[in-house]
mmCIF file of C-alpha atoms and ligand atoms in Angstrom:
data_model
loop_
_atom_site.group_PDB
_atom_site.id
_atom_site.type_symbol
_atom_site.label_atom_id
_atom_site.label_comp_id
_atom_site.label_asym_id
_atom_site.label_seq_id
_atom_site.Cartn_x
_atom_site.Cartn_y
_atom_site.Cartn_z
ATOM 1 C CA MET W 78 -9.847 1.124 -3.755
ATOM 2 C CA ALA W 79 -6.116 1.621 -4.610
ATOM 3 C CA ARG W 80 -3.645 0.020 -2.186
ATOM 4 C CA ILE W 81 -0.922 1.878 -0.221
ATOM 5 C CA ILE W 82 2.362 0.059 0.074
ATOM 6 C CA THR W 83 5.228 1.690 2.093
ATOM 7 C CA LEU W 84 8.911 0.770 1.767
ATOM 8 C CA THR W 85 11.458 1.318 4.450
ATOM 9 C CA LEU W 86 15.084 0.037 3.646
ATOM 10 C CA ASN W 87 16.705 1.131 7.084
ATOM 11 C CA PRO W 88 13.980 0.507 9.751
ATOM 12 C CA ALA W 89 15.064 1.004 13.495
ATOM 13 C CA ILE W 90 13.902 0.329 16.729
ATOM 14 C CA ASP W 91 13.692 3.443 18.649
ATOM 15 C CA LYS W 92 14.735 2.981 22.369
ATOM 16 C CA SER W 93 13.916 5.865 24.618
ATOM 17 C CA THR W 94 14.657 6.430 28.309
ATOM 18 C CA THR W 95 15.120 9.091 30.862
ATOM 19 C CA VAL W 96 17.773 10.214 33.270
ATOM 20 C CA THR W 97 18.468 12.718 35.665
ATOM 21 C CA GLY W 98 21.552 14.658 34.917
ATOM 22 C CA ILE W 99 24.138 13.163 32.291
ATOM 23 C CA GLY W 100 27.795 13.287 33.004
ATOM 24 C CA PRO W 101 30.782 11.262 32.084
ATOM 25 C CA ASN W 102 32.551 8.433 34.234
ATOM 26 C CA THR W 103 29.606 7.416 36.222
ATOM 27 C CA LYS W 104 26.533 4.829 35.927
ATOM 28 C CA LEU W 105 23.563 6.526 34.694
ATOM 29 C CA ARG W 106 20.669 5.064 36.277
ATOM 30 C CA CYS W 107 17.894 5.220 33.655
ATOM 31 C CA THR W 108 14.277 4.886 33.632
ATOM 32 C CA GLU W 109 12.593 1.837 32.046
ATOM 33 C CA PRO W 110 12.829 2.317 28.217
ATOM 34 C CA THR W 111 10.033 2.453 25.912
ATOM 35 C CA TYR W 112 10.359 0.778 22.174
ATOM 36 C CA ASP W 113 8.800 2.338 18.946
ATOM 37 C CA ALA W 114 9.149 0.905 15.402
ATOM 38 C CA GLY W 115 10.863 3.531 13.309
ATOM 39 C CA GLY W 116 12.074 4.544 9.980
ATOM 40 C CA GLY W 117 10.560 6.755 7.235
ATOM 41 C CA GLY W 118 8.197 4.189 5.526
ATOM 42 C CA ILE W 119 7.368 2.563 8.903
ATOM 43 C CA ASN W 120 6.332 5.977 10.158
ATOM 44 C CA VAL W 121 4.228 6.761 7.018
ATOM 45 C CA SER W 122 2.389 3.456 7.679
ATOM 46 C CA ARG W 123 2.117 4.118 11.385
ATOM 47 C CA ALA W 124 0.569 7.620 10.541
ATOM 48 C CA ILE W 125 -1.941 6.253 7.803
ATOM 49 C CA HIS W 126 -3.351 3.902 10.680
ATOM 50 C CA LYS W 127 -3.608 6.682 13.034
ATOM 51 C CA LEU W 128 -5.621 8.499 10.512
ATOM 52 C CA GLY W 129 -7.859 5.678 10.001
ATOM 53 C CA GLY W 130 -6.406 4.182 6.934
ATOM 54 C CA SER W 131 -4.699 1.017 6.097
ATOM 55 C CA SER W 132 -1.426 0.122 4.194
ATOM 56 C CA LEU W 133 0.921 -2.677 3.699
ATOM 57 C CA CYS W 134 4.318 -1.877 5.347
ATOM 58 C CA LYS W 135 7.011 -3.685 3.669
ATOM 59 C CA TYR W 136 10.738 -3.220 5.225
ATOM 60 C CA PHE W 137 14.270 -4.656 5.115
ATOM 61 C CA ALA W 138 14.940 -6.535 8.585
ATOM 62 C CA GLY W 139 16.935 -9.276 10.358
ATOM 63 C CA GLY W 140 18.137 -10.797 13.573
ATOM 64 C CA PRO W 141 16.524 -10.842 16.732
ATOM 65 C CA THR W 142 15.774 -7.105 16.735
ATOM 66 C CA GLY W 143 14.060 -7.682 13.313
ATOM 67 C CA VAL W 144 11.816 -10.115 15.020
ATOM 68 C CA PHE W 145 11.104 -7.408 17.805
ATOM 69 C CA LEU W 146 10.293 -4.808 15.138
ATOM 70 C CA LYS W 147 7.857 -7.193 13.683
ATOM 71 C CA GLN W 148 6.077 -7.810 17.140
ATOM 72 C CA LEU W 149 6.078 -3.843 17.558
ATOM 73 C CA LEU W 150 4.271 -3.531 14.463
ATOM 74 C CA ASP W 151 1.965 -6.451 15.014
ATOM 75 C CA ASP W 152 1.008 -4.671 18.269
ATOM 76 C CA GLN W 153 -0.049 -1.779 16.292
ATOM 77 C CA GLN W 154 -2.283 -4.080 14.076
ATOM 78 C CA ILE W 155 -0.185 -2.674 11.067
ATOM 79 C CA GLU W 156 -0.094 -5.004 7.949
ATOM 80 C CA GLN W 157 3.501 -5.854 7.149
ATOM 81 C CA GLU W 158 5.726 -7.994 5.151
ATOM 82 C CA VAL W 159 9.453 -8.146 5.934
ATOM 83 C CA PHE W 160 12.318 -8.646 3.210
ATOM 84 C CA GLU W 161 14.577 -10.958 5.131
ATOM 85 C CA ILE W 162 18.339 -10.006 5.698
ATOM 86 C CA GLU W 163 21.376 -11.429 7.476
ATOM 87 C CA GLY W 164 22.292 -8.518 9.152
ATOM 88 C CA TRP W 165 20.548 -7.104 12.674
ATOM 89 C CA THR W 166 18.074 -4.236 12.358
ATOM 90 C CA ARG W 167 19.360 -1.278 14.071
ATOM 91 C CA GLU W 168 18.215 0.126 17.583
ATOM 92 C CA ASN W 169 18.554 3.930 17.937
ATOM 93 C CA PHE W 170 18.624 5.312 21.331
ATOM 94 C CA ALA W 171 17.157 8.553 22.991
ATOM 95 C CA VAL W 172 18.002 9.788 26.451
ATOM 96 C CA THR W 173 16.021 12.863 27.880
ATOM 97 C CA ASP W 174 17.939 14.223 30.802
ATOM 98 C CA THR W 175 14.930 15.272 33.249
ATOM 99 C CA SER W 176 16.993 17.965 35.043
ATOM 100 C CA ASN W 177 17.015 20.340 32.135
ATOM 101 C CA ASN W 178 14.609 18.602 29.522
ATOM 102 C CA GLN W 179 17.409 18.236 27.167
ATOM 103 C CA GLN W 180 17.178 14.955 24.698
ATOM 104 C CA TYR W 181 20.140 13.676 23.547
ATOM 105 C CA ARG W 182 19.646 11.193 20.306
ATOM 106 C CA PHE W 183 21.929 8.398 19.297
ATOM 107 C CA GLY W 184 21.518 7.202 15.478
ATOM 108 C CA MET W 185 23.032 3.917 14.588
ATOM 109 C CA PRO W 186 23.949 3.258 10.740
ATOM 110 C CA GLY W 187 22.003 0.148 10.281
ATOM 111 C CA PRO W 188 23.187 -3.330 9.017
ATOM 112 C CA MET W 189 25.092 -3.999 5.709
ATOM 113 C CA VAL W 190 22.556 -5.096 3.063
ATOM 114 C CA LYS W 191 24.028 -7.892 0.533
ATOM 115 C CA GLU W 192 23.423 -7.363 -3.107
ATOM 116 C CA ALA W 193 21.416 -10.421 -3.448
ATOM 117 C CA GLU W 194 19.131 -9.288 -0.699
ATOM 118 C CA TRP W 195 18.341 -5.888 -2.339
ATOM 119 C CA GLN W 196 18.166 -7.402 -5.680
ATOM 120 C CA ASN W 197 15.514 -9.946 -4.149
ATOM 121 C CA ALA W 198 13.449 -6.951 -2.788
ATOM 122 C CA LEU W 199 13.262 -5.409 -6.293
ATOM 123 C CA GLN W 200 12.073 -8.613 -7.844
ATOM 124 C CA GLN W 201 9.634 -9.154 -5.138
ATOM 125 C CA LEU W 202 8.156 -5.512 -5.566
ATOM 126 C CA GLU W 203 7.957 -6.081 -9.423
ATOM 127 C CA MET W 204 5.907 -9.140 -8.868
ATOM 128 C CA GLN W 205 3.603 -7.961 -6.325
ATOM 129 C CA LEU W 206 3.040 -4.453 -7.635
ATOM 130 C CA ASN W 207 -0.287 -3.740 -9.340
ATOM 131 C CA LYS W 208 -1.672 -0.996 -11.706
ATOM 132 C CA GLY W 209 -2.748 1.989 -9.549
ATOM 133 C CA ASP W 210 -1.042 0.990 -6.303
ATOM 134 C CA TYR W 211 0.586 3.709 -4.514
ATOM 135 C CA LEU W 212 4.250 2.704 -3.500
ATOM 136 C CA VAL W 213 5.547 5.137 -0.858
ATOM 137 C CA ALA W 214 9.310 5.182 -0.046
ATOM 138 C CA SER W 215 10.586 7.106 2.550
ATOM 139 C CA GLY W 216 13.916 7.296 4.413
ATOM 140 C CA LYS W 217 17.788 6.705 4.023
ATOM 141 C CA LEU W 218 19.548 3.743 2.277
ATOM 142 C CA PRO W 219 21.356 1.201 4.564
ATOM 143 C CA PRO W 220 24.963 0.363 4.108
ATOM 144 C CA GLY W 221 25.390 -1.979 0.853
ATOM 145 C CA VAL W 222 22.502 -0.599 -0.844
ATOM 146 C CA PRO W 223 23.491 1.089 -4.049
ATOM 147 C CA ASN W 224 22.381 4.913 -4.357
ATOM 148 C CA ASP W 225 20.443 4.378 -7.482
ATOM 149 C CA PHE W 226 18.169 1.886 -5.559
ATOM 150 C CA TYR W 227 14.963 4.322 -5.354
ATOM 151 C CA ALA W 228 15.690 5.352 -9.015
ATOM 152 C CA GLN W 229 15.551 1.393 -10.088
ATOM 153 C CA VAL W 230 12.225 1.475 -7.856
ATOM 154 C CA GLY W 231 11.014 4.494 -9.748
ATOM 155 C CA ASP W 232 11.715 2.421 -13.150
ATOM 156 C CA LEU W 233 9.617 -0.223 -12.128
ATOM 157 C CA THR W 234 6.705 1.553 -10.924
ATOM 158 C CA LYS W 235 6.789 3.202 -14.384
ATOM 159 C CA LYS W 236 6.801 -0.330 -15.873
ATOM 160 C CA LYS W 237 4.055 -1.960 -13.400
ATOM 161 C CA GLU W 238 1.941 1.429 -13.792
ATOM 162 C CA ALA W 239 1.973 1.998 -9.949
ATOM 163 C CA LEU W 240 2.147 5.594 -8.415
ATOM 164 C CA PHE W 241 5.603 6.223 -6.706
ATOM 165 C CA ILE W 242 5.872 8.699 -3.951
ATOM 166 C CA LEU W 243 9.213 9.447 -2.610
ATOM 167 C CA ASP W 244 10.496 11.118 0.545
ATOM 168 C CA ALA W 245 14.224 10.713 0.280
ATOM 169 C CA SER W 246 17.743 12.890 0.751
ATOM 170 C CA GLY W 247 21.130 13.035 -0.053
ATOM 171 C CA GLU W 248 22.721 10.740 -2.912
ATOM 172 C CA ALA W 249 19.544 8.427 -2.960
ATOM 173 C CA LEU W 250 17.427 11.321 -3.871
ATOM 174 C CA MET W 251 19.590 12.907 -6.481
ATOM 175 C CA GLU W 252 19.905 9.584 -8.232
ATOM 176 C CA ALA W 253 16.247 9.041 -7.914
ATOM 177 C CA ALA W 254 15.452 12.253 -9.378
ATOM 178 C CA LYS W 255 16.732 11.053 -12.751
ATOM 179 C CA SER W 256 14.199 8.529 -12.770
ATOM 180 C CA HIS W 257 10.347 8.421 -12.869
ATOM 181 C CA ILE W 258 8.308 9.652 -9.755
ATOM 182 C CA TYR W 259 4.575 10.475 -9.503
ATOM 183 C CA MET W 260 4.755 12.566 -6.362
ATOM 184 C CA LEU W 261 8.204 13.816 -4.634
ATOM 185 C CA LYS W 262 8.128 15.481 -1.367
ATOM 186 C CA PRO W 263 11.536 17.444 -0.752
ATOM 187 C CA ASN W 264 12.086 20.033 2.070
ATOM 188 C CA LEU W 265 13.844 23.397 0.930
ATOM 189 C CA ALA W 266 17.039 21.917 1.375
ATOM 190 C CA GLU W 267 16.554 18.939 -0.518
ATOM 191 C CA LEU W 268 14.989 20.790 -3.233
ATOM 192 C CA GLY W 269 18.255 23.213 -3.423
ATOM 193 C CA ALA W 270 20.428 20.160 -3.788
ATOM 194 C CA MET W 271 18.655 18.949 -6.743
ATOM 195 C CA CYS W 272 18.557 22.329 -8.132
ATOM 196 C CA GLY W 273 22.171 23.111 -7.358
ATOM 197 C CA VAL W 274 21.085 26.090 -5.339
ATOM 198 C CA PRO W 275 22.734 26.274 -1.711
ATOM 199 C CA SER W 276 20.004 28.430 -0.454
ATOM 200 C CA ILE W 277 16.164 29.212 -1.791
ATOM 201 C CA THR W 278 14.771 32.314 -1.055
ATOM 202 C CA ASP W 279 10.882 32.928 -0.983
ATOM 203 C CA LEU W 280 11.488 34.927 -4.234
ATOM 204 C CA ASP W 281 12.663 32.110 -6.356
ATOM 205 C CA LEU W 282 11.081 29.042 -4.936
ATOM 206 C CA LYS W 283 7.864 28.892 -7.370
ATOM 207 C CA SER W 284 10.343 29.411 -10.429
ATOM 208 C CA LEU W 285 12.779 26.812 -9.220
ATOM 209 C CA ALA W 286 9.806 24.291 -8.428
ATOM 210 C CA LYS W 287 8.404 25.102 -12.206
ATOM 211 C CA GLN W 288 12.198 24.628 -13.783
ATOM 212 C CA PHE W 289 12.306 21.185 -11.707
ATOM 213 C CA LEU W 290 9.085 19.715 -13.005
ATOM 214 C CA GLU W 291 10.195 20.900 -16.576
ATOM 215 C CA LYS W 292 13.359 18.856 -16.468
ATOM 216 C CA HIS W 293 12.219 15.851 -14.430
ATOM 217 C CA ASP W 294 10.041 13.058 -14.845
ATOM 218 C CA CYS W 295 7.886 13.879 -11.805
ATOM 219 C CA LYS W 296 4.256 14.906 -11.963
ATOM 220 C CA ILE W 297 3.638 16.261 -8.630
ATOM 221 C CA LEU W 298 6.186 18.152 -6.333
ATOM 222 C CA VAL W 299 5.326 19.171 -2.841
ATOM 223 C CA VAL W 300 8.235 21.104 -1.233
ATOM 224 C CA SER W 301 7.645 21.188 2.744
ATOM 225 C CA LEU W 302 8.629 24.505 4.115
ATOM 226 C CA GLY W 303 8.688 23.496 7.982
ATOM 227 C CA PRO W 304 6.640 25.946 10.013
ATOM 228 C CA LYS W 305 5.886 27.964 6.560
ATOM 229 C CA GLY W 306 3.754 24.883 5.327
ATOM 230 C CA ALA W 307 4.101 23.696 1.824
ATOM 231 C CA LEU W 308 4.149 24.532 -1.876
ATOM 232 C CA LEU W 309 2.149 22.282 -4.153
ATOM 233 C CA ALA W 310 3.645 22.422 -7.849
ATOM 234 C CA THR W 311 2.323 20.604 -10.755
ATOM 235 C CA LYS W 312 2.850 21.588 -14.781
ATOM 236 C CA ASN W 313 -0.631 23.451 -14.378
ATOM 237 C CA GLU W 314 -0.920 24.562 -10.836
ATOM 238 C CA MET W 315 0.825 26.348 -7.884
ATOM 239 C CA VAL W 316 -0.434 26.365 -4.549
ATOM 240 C CA GLN W 317 1.290 27.533 -1.316
ATOM 241 C CA VAL W 318 -0.339 26.380 2.010
ATOM 242 C CA PRO W 319 0.746 27.993 5.272
ATOM 243 C CA ALA W 320 0.927 26.138 8.370
ATOM 244 C CA PRO W 321 -1.055 27.035 11.189
ATOM 245 C CA VAL W 322 0.824 28.201 14.421
ATOM 246 C CA VAL W 323 0.425 25.551 17.035
ATOM 247 C CA HIS W 324 2.291 24.792 20.602
ATOM 248 C CA GLN W 325 5.082 23.005 19.206
ATOM 249 C CA GLN W 326 6.519 20.016 21.012
ATOM 250 C CA SER W 327 8.596 17.791 18.411
ATOM 251 C CA THR W 328 9.039 17.994 14.969
ATOM 252 C CA ILE W 329 9.944 14.276 14.854
ATOM 253 C CA GLY W 330 7.994 12.427 12.022
ATOM 254 C CA ALA W 331 6.462 15.798 10.555
ATOM 255 C CA GLY W 332 7.499 14.922 7.161
ATOM 256 C CA ASP W 333 6.322 11.189 7.301
ATOM 257 C CA SER W 334 3.092 12.456 8.855
ATOM 258 C CA MET W 335 2.657 14.817 5.950
ATOM 259 C CA VAL W 336 3.229 12.300 3.300
ATOM 260 C CA ALA W 337 0.807 9.929 5.062
ATOM 261 C CA GLY W 338 -2.126 12.655 4.930
ATOM 262 C CA MET W 339 -1.318 13.244 1.191
ATOM 263 C CA VAL W 340 -1.598 9.687 0.272
ATOM 264 C CA MET W 341 -4.818 9.098 2.074
ATOM 265 C CA SER W 342 -6.178 12.076 0.245
ATOM 266 C CA LEU W 343 -5.099 10.669 -2.945
ATOM 267 C CA VAL W 344 -6.464 7.280 -2.159
ATOM 268 C CA GLY W 345 -9.899 8.950 -1.245
ATOM 269 C CA GLY W 346 -10.085 10.881 -4.689
ATOM 270 C CA LYS W 347 -9.378 14.220 -3.379
ATOM 271 C CA SER W 348 -8.044 17.201 -5.508
ATOM 272 C CA LEU W 349 -4.353 17.910 -5.342
ATOM 273 C CA SER W 350 -4.740 21.412 -3.667
ATOM 274 C CA GLU W 351 -7.224 19.560 -1.027
ATOM 275 C CA MET W 352 -4.252 16.926 -0.767
ATOM 276 C CA VAL W 353 -1.518 19.478 0.176
ATOM 277 C CA MET W 354 -3.878 21.110 2.872
ATOM 278 C CA TYR W 355 -4.443 17.771 4.468
ATOM 279 C CA GLY W 356 -0.539 16.974 4.383
ATOM 280 C CA VAL W 357 0.164 20.430 6.022
ATOM 281 C CA ALA W 358 -2.270 19.744 8.405
ATOM 282 C CA CYS W 359 -0.880 16.086 9.334
ATOM 283 C CA GLY W 360 2.644 17.585 9.284
ATOM 284 C CA THR W 361 1.608 20.287 11.928
ATOM 285 C CA ALA W 362 -0.313 17.868 13.899
ATOM 286 C CA ALA W 363 2.522 15.666 14.382
ATOM 287 C CA THR W 364 4.623 18.761 15.920
ATOM 288 C CA MET W 365 1.804 18.889 18.385
ATOM 289 C CA HIS W 366 3.127 15.925 20.497
ATOM 290 C CA GLN W 367 6.378 14.868 21.932
ATOM 291 C CA GLY W 368 8.561 12.255 20.676
ATOM 292 C CA THR W 369 7.705 9.726 18.016
ATOM 293 C CA GLN W 370 3.819 9.803 18.329
ATOM 294 C CA LEU W 371 3.291 11.275 14.838
ATOM 295 C CA CYS W 372 0.043 13.023 13.918
ATOM 296 C CA ASN W 373 -3.490 12.128 15.375
ATOM 297 C CA LYS W 374 -6.663 12.369 13.417
ATOM 298 C CA GLU W 375 -8.471 14.671 15.617
ATOM 299 C CA ASP W 376 -5.900 17.434 15.622
ATOM 300 C CA ALA W 377 -5.280 16.749 11.767
ATOM 301 C CA ASP W 378 -8.870 17.207 10.878
ATOM 302 C CA LYS W 379 -9.321 20.539 13.033
ATOM 303 C CA LEU W 380 -6.194 21.942 11.463
ATOM 304 C CA CYS W 381 -7.370 21.109 7.945
ATOM 305 C CA ASP W 382 -10.467 22.901 8.750
ATOM 306 C CA TRP W 383 -8.673 25.822 9.893
ATOM 307 C CA ILE W 384 -6.548 25.957 6.539
ATOM 308 C CA LYS W 385 -9.481 25.418 4.429
ATOM 309 C CA ALA W 386 -11.254 28.496 6.088
ATOM 310 C CA GLN W 387 -8.429 30.629 5.257
HETATM 311 N N1 ATP G 472 7.537 24.446 13.242
HETATM 312 C C1 ATP G 472 6.305 23.666 12.705
HETATM 313 N N2 ATP G 472 5.152 24.326 12.744
HETATM 314 C C2 ATP G 472 4.071 23.895 12.280
HETATM 315 N N3 ATP G 472 4.119 22.929 11.320
HETATM 316 C C3 ATP G 472 5.338 22.433 11.022
HETATM 317 C C4 ATP G 472 6.477 22.889 11.639
HETATM 318 N N4 ATP G 472 7.451 22.163 11.302
HETATM 319 C C5 ATP G 472 6.864 21.211 10.389
HETATM 320 N N5 ATP G 472 5.704 21.564 10.319
HETATM 321 C C6 ATP G 472 4.650 20.642 9.399
HETATM 322 O O1 ATP G 472 5.243 19.498 8.767
HETATM 323 C C7 ATP G 472 5.378 19.529 7.412
HETATM 324 C C8 ATP G 472 6.722 18.956 7.223
HETATM 325 O O2 ATP G 472 7.718 19.637 7.915
HETATM 326 P P1 ATP G 472 9.316 19.764 7.165
HETATM 327 O O3 ATP G 472 9.006 20.796 6.098
HETATM 328 O O4 ATP G 472 9.879 20.264 8.467
HETATM 329 O O5 ATP G 472 9.673 18.397 6.582
HETATM 330 P P2 ATP G 472 10.956 17.740 6.535
HETATM 331 O O6 ATP G 472 12.123 18.772 6.535
HETATM 332 O O7 ATP G 472 10.960 16.670 5.588
HETATM 333 O O8 ATP G 472 10.679 17.010 8.131
HETATM 334 P P3 ATP G 472 11.371 15.494 8.492
HETATM 335 O O9 ATP G 472 12.587 16.235 9.702
HETATM 336 O O10 ATP G 472 10.278 15.038 9.421
HETATM 337 O O11 ATP G 472 12.131 14.859 7.671
HETATM 338 C C9 ATP G 472 5.329 20.898 6.847
HETATM 339 O O12 ATP G 472 4.765 21.154 5.948
HETATM 340 C C10 ATP G 472 4.276 21.560 7.953
HETATM 341 O O13 ATP G 472 2.882 21.252 7.544
HETATM 342 MG MG1 MG G 473 11.951 14.850 5.517
#
């Protein structure tokens, strides 16, 4: 069976707590915090694990917080491999005010990564990738890593005949789009940025997806549409899959859960239309739970049956 390897350049420890009432100049007495491993690729690995699959989770980490992150992933029995860096892994912080149920989320920038550190990661990847492996990269780049890092990963997956799946945004995505990608999962805004279109309407989505595939070295494009589901586009097929309406709790990790479901389907030899249906089901399943819990298999399977029956 093909291996799934996830790649996270800017992981985080997500520290969450609650407090009753938030105001300035006073000591806010918080409840005991909970800690979760976070960051795009790490979330994909966690979601794959929840869906009953396995992956090798590779990420950059350093300092005592990096050691703690490794512990959090060990606790969840996620197979992992660290690219050691000198900077300390970041810690994000979320506080829910129980008096009004509002959540405040503080995101930190991530440590500076040295050139020798990211170059070493590229070399390691090149040595370790095998033909037919799925390499899934998700998330932002930390300070110090050049915007063309994912493009360089794309080039090396081409050389090694591995399959590169990317979920990124901003300049890193713009650069990566110039390289080789097997499957790309932008949301509407990210597709718009790549096509130079400020806002995409239902009327022009399919023709923009088609144009994108003609101009780029990308085999499969899945545009996620939030509560409207997703569009699968390849040179030969276009399939739009609506998302079921559910009791929505939190959309954190919907994109990563979707990617997890799609790569599981690919490894399982499913067709591309089945893949996007399962992806939408897993993305929607992630929205049914609070916080950083991602999708669970039972919800995802039920939602996928519902989607297939439409
Ligand atoms: N409000 C919602 N209701 C139902 N399903 C949703 C909702 N939001 C997201 N989803 C599901 O999750 C998938 C991915 O969501 P979305 O398009 O918002 O990705 P994204 O913008 O990349 O998200 P993220 O913030 O996680 O990066 C959608 O295709 C859909 O299946
Ligand atoms: Mg996203």
